[in-house]
mmCIF file of C-alpha atoms and ligand atoms in Angstrom:
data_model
loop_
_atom_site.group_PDB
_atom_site.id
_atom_site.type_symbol
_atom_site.label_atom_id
_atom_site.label_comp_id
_atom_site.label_asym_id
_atom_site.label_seq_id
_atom_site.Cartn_x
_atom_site.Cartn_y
_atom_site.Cartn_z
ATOM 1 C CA UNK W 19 77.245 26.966 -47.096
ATOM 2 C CA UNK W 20 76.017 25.981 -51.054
ATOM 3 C CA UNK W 21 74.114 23.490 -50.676
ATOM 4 C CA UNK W 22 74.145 20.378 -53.345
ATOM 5 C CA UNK W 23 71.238 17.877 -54.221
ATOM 6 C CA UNK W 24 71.973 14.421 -55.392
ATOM 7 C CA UNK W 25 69.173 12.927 -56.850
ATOM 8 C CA UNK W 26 70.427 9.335 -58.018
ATOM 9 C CA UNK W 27 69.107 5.673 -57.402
ATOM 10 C CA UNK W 28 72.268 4.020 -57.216
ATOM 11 C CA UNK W 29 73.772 3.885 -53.905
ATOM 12 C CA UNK W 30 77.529 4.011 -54.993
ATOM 13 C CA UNK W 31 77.747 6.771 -57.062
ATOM 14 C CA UNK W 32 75.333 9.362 -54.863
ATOM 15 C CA UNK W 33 77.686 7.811 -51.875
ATOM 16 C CA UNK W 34 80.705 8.825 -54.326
ATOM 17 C CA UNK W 35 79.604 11.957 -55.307
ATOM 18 C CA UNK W 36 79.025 13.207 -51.639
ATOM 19 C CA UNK W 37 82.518 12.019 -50.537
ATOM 20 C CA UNK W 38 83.797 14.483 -53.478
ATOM 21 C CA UNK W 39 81.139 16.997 -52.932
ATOM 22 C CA UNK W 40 81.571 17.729 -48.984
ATOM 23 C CA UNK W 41 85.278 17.259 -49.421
ATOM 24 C CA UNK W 42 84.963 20.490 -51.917
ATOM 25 C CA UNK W 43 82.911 22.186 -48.726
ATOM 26 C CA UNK W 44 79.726 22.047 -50.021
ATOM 27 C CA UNK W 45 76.591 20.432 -48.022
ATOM 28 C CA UNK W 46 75.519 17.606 -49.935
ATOM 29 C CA UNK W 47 71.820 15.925 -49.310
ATOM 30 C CA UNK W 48 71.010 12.660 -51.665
ATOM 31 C CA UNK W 49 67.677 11.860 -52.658
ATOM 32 C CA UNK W 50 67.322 7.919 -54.059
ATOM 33 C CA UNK W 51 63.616 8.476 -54.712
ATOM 34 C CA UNK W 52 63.032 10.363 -58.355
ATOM 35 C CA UNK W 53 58.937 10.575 -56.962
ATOM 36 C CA UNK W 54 60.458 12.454 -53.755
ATOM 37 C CA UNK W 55 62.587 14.718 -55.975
ATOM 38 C CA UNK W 56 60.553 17.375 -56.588
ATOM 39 C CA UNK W 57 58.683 17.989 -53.401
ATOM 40 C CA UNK W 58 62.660 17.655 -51.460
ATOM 41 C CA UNK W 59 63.967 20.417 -54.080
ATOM 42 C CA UNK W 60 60.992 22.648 -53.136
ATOM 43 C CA UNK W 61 61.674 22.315 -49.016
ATOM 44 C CA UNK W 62 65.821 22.702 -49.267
ATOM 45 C CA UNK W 63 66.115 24.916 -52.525
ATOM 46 C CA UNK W 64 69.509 23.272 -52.706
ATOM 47 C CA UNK W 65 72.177 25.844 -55.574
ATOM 48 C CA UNK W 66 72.878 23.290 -57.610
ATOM 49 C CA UNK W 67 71.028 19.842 -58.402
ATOM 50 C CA UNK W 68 72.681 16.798 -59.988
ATOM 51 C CA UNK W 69 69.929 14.809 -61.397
ATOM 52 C CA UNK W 70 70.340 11.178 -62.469
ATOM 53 C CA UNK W 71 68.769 10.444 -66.042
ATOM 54 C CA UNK W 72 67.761 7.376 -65.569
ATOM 55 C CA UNK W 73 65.381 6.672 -62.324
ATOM 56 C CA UNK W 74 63.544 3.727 -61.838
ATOM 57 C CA UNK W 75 59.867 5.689 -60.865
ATOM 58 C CA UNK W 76 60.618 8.795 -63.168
ATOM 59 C CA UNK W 77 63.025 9.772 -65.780
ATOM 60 C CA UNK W 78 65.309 12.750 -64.793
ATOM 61 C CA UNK W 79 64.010 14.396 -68.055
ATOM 62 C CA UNK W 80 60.767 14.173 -66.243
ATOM 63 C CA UNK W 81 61.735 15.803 -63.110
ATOM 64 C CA UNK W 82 63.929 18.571 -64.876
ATOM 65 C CA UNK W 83 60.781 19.316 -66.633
ATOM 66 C CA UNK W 84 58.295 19.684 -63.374
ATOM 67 C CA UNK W 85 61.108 21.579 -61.383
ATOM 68 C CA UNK W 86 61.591 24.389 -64.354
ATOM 69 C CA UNK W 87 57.421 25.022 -64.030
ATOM 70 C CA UNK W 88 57.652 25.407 -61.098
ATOM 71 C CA UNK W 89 58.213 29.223 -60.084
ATOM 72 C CA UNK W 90 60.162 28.962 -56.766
ATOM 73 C CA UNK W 91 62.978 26.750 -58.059
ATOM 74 C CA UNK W 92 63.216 26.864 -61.544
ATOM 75 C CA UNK W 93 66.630 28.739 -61.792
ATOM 76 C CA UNK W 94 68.573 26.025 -59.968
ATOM 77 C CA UNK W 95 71.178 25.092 -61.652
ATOM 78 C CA UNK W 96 70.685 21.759 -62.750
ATOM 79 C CA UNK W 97 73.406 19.022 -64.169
ATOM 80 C CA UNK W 98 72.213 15.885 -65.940
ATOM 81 C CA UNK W 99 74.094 12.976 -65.214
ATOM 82 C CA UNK W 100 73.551 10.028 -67.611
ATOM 83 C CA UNK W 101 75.344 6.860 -69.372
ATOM 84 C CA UNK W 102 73.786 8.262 -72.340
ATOM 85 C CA UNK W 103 76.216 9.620 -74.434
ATOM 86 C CA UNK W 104 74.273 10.065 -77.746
ATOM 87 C CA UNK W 105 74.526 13.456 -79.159
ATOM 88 C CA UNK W 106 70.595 13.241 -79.628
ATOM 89 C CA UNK W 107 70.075 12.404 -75.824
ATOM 90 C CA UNK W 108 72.228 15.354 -74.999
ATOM 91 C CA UNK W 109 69.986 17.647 -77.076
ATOM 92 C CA UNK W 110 66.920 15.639 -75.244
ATOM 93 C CA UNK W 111 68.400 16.204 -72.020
ATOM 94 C CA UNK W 112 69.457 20.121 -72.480
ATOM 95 C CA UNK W 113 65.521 20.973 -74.142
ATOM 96 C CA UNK W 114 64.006 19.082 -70.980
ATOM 97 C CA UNK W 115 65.399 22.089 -68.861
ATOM 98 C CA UNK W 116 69.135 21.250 -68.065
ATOM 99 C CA UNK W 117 71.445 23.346 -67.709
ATOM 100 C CA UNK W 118 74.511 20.700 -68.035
ATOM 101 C CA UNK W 119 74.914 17.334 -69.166
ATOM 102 C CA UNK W 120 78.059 14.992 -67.751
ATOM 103 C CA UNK W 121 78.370 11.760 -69.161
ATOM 104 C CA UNK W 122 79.136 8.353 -67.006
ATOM 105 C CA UNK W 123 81.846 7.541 -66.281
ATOM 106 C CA UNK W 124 82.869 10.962 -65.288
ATOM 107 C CA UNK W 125 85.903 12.247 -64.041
ATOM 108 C CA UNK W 126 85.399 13.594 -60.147
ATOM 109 C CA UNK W 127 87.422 16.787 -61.134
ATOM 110 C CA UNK W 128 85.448 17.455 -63.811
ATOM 111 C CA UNK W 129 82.131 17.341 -62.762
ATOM 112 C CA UNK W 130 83.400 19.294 -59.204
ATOM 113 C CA UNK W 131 84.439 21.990 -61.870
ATOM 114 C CA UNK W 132 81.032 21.833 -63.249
ATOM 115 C CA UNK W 133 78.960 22.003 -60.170
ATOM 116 C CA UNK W 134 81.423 24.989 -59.506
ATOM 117 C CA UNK W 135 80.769 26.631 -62.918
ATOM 118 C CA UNK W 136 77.072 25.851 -62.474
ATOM 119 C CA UNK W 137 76.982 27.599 -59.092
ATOM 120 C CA UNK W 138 78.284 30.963 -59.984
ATOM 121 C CA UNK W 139 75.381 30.860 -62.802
ATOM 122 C CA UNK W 140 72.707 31.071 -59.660
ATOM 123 C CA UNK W 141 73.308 34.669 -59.882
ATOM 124 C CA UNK W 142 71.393 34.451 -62.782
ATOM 125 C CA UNK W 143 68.359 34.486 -60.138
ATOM 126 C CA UNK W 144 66.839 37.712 -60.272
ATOM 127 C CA UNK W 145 67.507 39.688 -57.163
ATOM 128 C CA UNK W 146 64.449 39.616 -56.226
ATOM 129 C CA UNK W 147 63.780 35.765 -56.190
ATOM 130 C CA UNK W 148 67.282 35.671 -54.934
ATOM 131 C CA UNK W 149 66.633 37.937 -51.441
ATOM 132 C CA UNK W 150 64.170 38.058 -49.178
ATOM 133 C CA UNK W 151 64.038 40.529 -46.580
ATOM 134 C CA UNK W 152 61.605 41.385 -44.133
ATOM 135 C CA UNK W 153 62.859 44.426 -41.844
ATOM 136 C CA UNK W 154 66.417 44.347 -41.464
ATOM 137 C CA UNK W 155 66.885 40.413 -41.896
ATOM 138 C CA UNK W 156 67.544 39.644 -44.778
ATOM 139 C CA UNK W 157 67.643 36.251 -46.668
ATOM 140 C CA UNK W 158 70.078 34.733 -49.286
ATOM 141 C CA UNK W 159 68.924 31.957 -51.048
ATOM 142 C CA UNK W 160 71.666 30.950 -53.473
ATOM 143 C CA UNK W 161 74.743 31.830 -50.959
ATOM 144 C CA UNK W 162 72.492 30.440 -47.779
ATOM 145 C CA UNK W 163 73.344 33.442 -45.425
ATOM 146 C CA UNK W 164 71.220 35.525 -43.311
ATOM 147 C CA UNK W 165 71.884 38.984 -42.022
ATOM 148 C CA UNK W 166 70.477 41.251 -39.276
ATOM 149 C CA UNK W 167 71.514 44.159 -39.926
ATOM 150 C CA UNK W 168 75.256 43.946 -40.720
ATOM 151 C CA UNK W 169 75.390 40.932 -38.580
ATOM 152 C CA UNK W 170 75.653 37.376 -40.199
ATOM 153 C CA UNK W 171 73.849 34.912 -38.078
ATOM 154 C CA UNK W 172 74.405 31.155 -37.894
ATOM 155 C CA UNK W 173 71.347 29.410 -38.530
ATOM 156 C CA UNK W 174 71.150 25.725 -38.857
ATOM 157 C CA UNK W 175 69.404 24.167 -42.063
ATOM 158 C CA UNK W 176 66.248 23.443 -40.572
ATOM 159 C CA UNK W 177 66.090 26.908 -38.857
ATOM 160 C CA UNK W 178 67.196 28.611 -42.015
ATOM 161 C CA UNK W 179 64.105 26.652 -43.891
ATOM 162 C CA UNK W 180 61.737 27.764 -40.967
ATOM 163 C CA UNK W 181 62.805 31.251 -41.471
ATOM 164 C CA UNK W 182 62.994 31.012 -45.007
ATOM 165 C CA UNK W 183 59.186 29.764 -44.982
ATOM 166 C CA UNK W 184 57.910 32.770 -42.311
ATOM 167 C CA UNK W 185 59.737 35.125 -44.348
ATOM 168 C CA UNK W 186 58.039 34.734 -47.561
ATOM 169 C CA UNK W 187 54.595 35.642 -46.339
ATOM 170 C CA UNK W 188 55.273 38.366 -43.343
ATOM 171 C CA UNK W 189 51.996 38.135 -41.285
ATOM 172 C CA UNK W 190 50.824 34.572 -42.264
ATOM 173 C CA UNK W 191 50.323 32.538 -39.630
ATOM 174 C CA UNK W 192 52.317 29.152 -40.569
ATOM 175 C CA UNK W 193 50.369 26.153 -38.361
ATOM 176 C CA UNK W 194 52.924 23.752 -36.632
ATOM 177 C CA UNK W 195 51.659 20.963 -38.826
ATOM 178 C CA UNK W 196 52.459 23.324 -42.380
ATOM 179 C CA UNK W 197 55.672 24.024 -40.730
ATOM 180 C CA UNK W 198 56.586 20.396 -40.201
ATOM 181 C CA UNK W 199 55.288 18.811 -43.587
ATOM 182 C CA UNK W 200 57.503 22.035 -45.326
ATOM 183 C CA UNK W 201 60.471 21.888 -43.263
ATOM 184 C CA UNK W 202 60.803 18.473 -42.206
ATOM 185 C CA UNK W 203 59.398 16.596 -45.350
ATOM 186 C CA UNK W 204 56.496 14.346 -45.992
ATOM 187 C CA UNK W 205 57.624 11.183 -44.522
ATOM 188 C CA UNK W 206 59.331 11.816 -41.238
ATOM 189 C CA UNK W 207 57.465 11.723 -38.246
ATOM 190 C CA UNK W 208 58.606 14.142 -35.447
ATOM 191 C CA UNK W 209 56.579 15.815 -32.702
ATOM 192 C CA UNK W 210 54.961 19.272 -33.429
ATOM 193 C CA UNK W 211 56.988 20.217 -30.283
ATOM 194 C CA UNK W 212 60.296 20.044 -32.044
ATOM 195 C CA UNK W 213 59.084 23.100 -34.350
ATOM 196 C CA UNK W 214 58.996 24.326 -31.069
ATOM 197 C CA UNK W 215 62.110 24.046 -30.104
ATOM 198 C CA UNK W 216 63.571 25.410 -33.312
ATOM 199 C CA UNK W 217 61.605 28.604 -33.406
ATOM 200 C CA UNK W 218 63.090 28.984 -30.155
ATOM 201 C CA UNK W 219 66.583 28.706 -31.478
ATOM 202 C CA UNK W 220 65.732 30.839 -34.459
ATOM 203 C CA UNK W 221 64.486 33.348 -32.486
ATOM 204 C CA UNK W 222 67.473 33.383 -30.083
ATOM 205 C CA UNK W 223 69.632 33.397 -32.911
ATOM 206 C CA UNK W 224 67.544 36.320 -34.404
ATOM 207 C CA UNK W 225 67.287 38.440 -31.419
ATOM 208 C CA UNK W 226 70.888 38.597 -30.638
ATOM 209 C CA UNK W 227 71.035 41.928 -33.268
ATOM 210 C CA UNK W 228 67.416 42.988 -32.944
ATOM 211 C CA UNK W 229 63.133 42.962 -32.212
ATOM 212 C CA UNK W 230 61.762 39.581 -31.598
ATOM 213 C CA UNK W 231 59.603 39.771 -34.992
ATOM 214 C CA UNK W 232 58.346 36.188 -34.269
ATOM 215 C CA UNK W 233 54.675 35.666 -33.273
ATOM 216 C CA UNK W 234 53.515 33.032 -31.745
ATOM 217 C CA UNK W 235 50.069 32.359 -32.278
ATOM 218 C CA UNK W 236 48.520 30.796 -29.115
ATOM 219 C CA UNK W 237 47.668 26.621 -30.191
ATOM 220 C CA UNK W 238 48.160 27.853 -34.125
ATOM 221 C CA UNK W 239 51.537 28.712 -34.856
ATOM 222 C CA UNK W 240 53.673 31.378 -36.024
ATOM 223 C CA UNK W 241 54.287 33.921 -37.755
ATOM 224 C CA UNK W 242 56.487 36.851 -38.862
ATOM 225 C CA UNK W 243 55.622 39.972 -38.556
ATOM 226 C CA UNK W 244 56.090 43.687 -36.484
ATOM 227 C CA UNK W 245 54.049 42.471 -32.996
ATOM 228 C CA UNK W 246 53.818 43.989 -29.150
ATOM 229 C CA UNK W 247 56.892 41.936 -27.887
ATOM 230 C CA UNK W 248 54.967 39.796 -25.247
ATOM 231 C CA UNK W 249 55.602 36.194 -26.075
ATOM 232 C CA UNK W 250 56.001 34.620 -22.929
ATOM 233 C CA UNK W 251 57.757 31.547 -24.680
ATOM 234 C CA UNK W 252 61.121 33.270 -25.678
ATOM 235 C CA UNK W 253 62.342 32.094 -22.231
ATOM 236 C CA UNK W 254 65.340 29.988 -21.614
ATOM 237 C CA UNK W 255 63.359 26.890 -21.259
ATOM 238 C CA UNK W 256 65.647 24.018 -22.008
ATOM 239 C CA UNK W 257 66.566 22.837 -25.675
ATOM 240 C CA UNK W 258 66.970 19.735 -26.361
ATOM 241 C CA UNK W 259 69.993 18.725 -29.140
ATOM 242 C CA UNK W 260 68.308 17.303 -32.591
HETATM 243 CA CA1 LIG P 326 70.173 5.468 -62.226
#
């Protein structure tokens, strides 16, 4: 599922635009913090972002500026939203990086058709940033699927991020602790164990059509990569619900 990022300090329109949004079947995730915005774009590589102009800690200019230098998410599709309707802030607002500009107060339709429109542009990702593969699993970024083989799985978010992460570097061994600040975020505390817990649903998921290419690296972490199959910890031990 296309996953949207709302990154807007005031409460009733993000709450308005993710009514809209997941009624259109997207997956919507808000962010109310503009010095958050970057760092959250970089762990859930959302397809399209709509970016508030006007933040209280940084201007959306700003932040449309940092996430086009930045090499991993650059190409997202990015919409400006502003009460700025000055034809000279629209030419600010399309140099700073964006790749659409909608006016407040829109109209719901409207912008839906843009974040539609926008969408279909992620193909402008090259294929190469688009994919990633490692074996015969292969990763979409813009459309959010994962294959083995011809096989789609069903991954959760957090286990698609997880994979997404291991899958980038084959053979790096990810720590629990680099897992959890990329995956999770910054500010939320949970256990090291829950990584746990979802490499063990990843890899369940995974196995299902194939290998176990998941190494566990005794009190380290994990890693992907061709192994001997002798991890001890892709039993059945009990999984607890998030
Ligand atoms: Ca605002």
């Amino acid at each position: 599922m296309s996953l949207v990022m709302v990154i807007e300090d005031e409460e009733a329109i993000s709450l308005l635009l993710s009514y809209n949004l997941e009624k259109e079947g997207f997956e919507v995730v808000t962010v109310s913090n503009g010095l958050n915005a970057v760092s959250e774009v970089e762990r859930l590589m959302p397809s399209v972002i709509l970016l508030d102009w006007m933040l209280p800690e940084i201007s959306g200019v700003e932040i449309c500026k940092l996430i086009r230098s930045k090499p991993d998410i650059k190409n997202i599709p990015i919409i400006m939203l502003t009460a700025k309707s000055q034809e000279e802030d629209k030419i600010k607002g399309l140099s700073s990086g964006a790749d659409d500009y909608v006016t407040k107060p829109f109209s719901i339709p409207e912008l839906m058709a843009r974040v539609k429109t926008n969408m279909r542009r992620a193909p402008l990702f090259e294929e190469k940033e688009k994919i990633l593969t490692f074996k015969d699993i292969t990763l979409d970024l813009v459309e959010r699927k994962v294959k083995r083989g011809e096989n789609y799985l069903h991954l959760s978010p957090t286990e698609f991020r997880l994979l997404r992460m291991l899958i980038k570097e084959p053979g790096k061994v990810f720590s629990r602790e680099v897992l959890l600040k990329s995956v999770w975020g910054e500010n939320i505390y949970v256990e090291s164990r829950t990584v746990d817990v979802h490499i063990r649903r990843l890899r369940k998921s995974l196995n299902k059509y194939g290998p176990d290419y998941i190494r566990t690296v005794r009190a380290n972490g994990y890693a992907i990569d061709e192994h001997m199959q002798n991890n001890s910890d892709s039993d059945n031990e009990e999984i607890t619900e998030e």
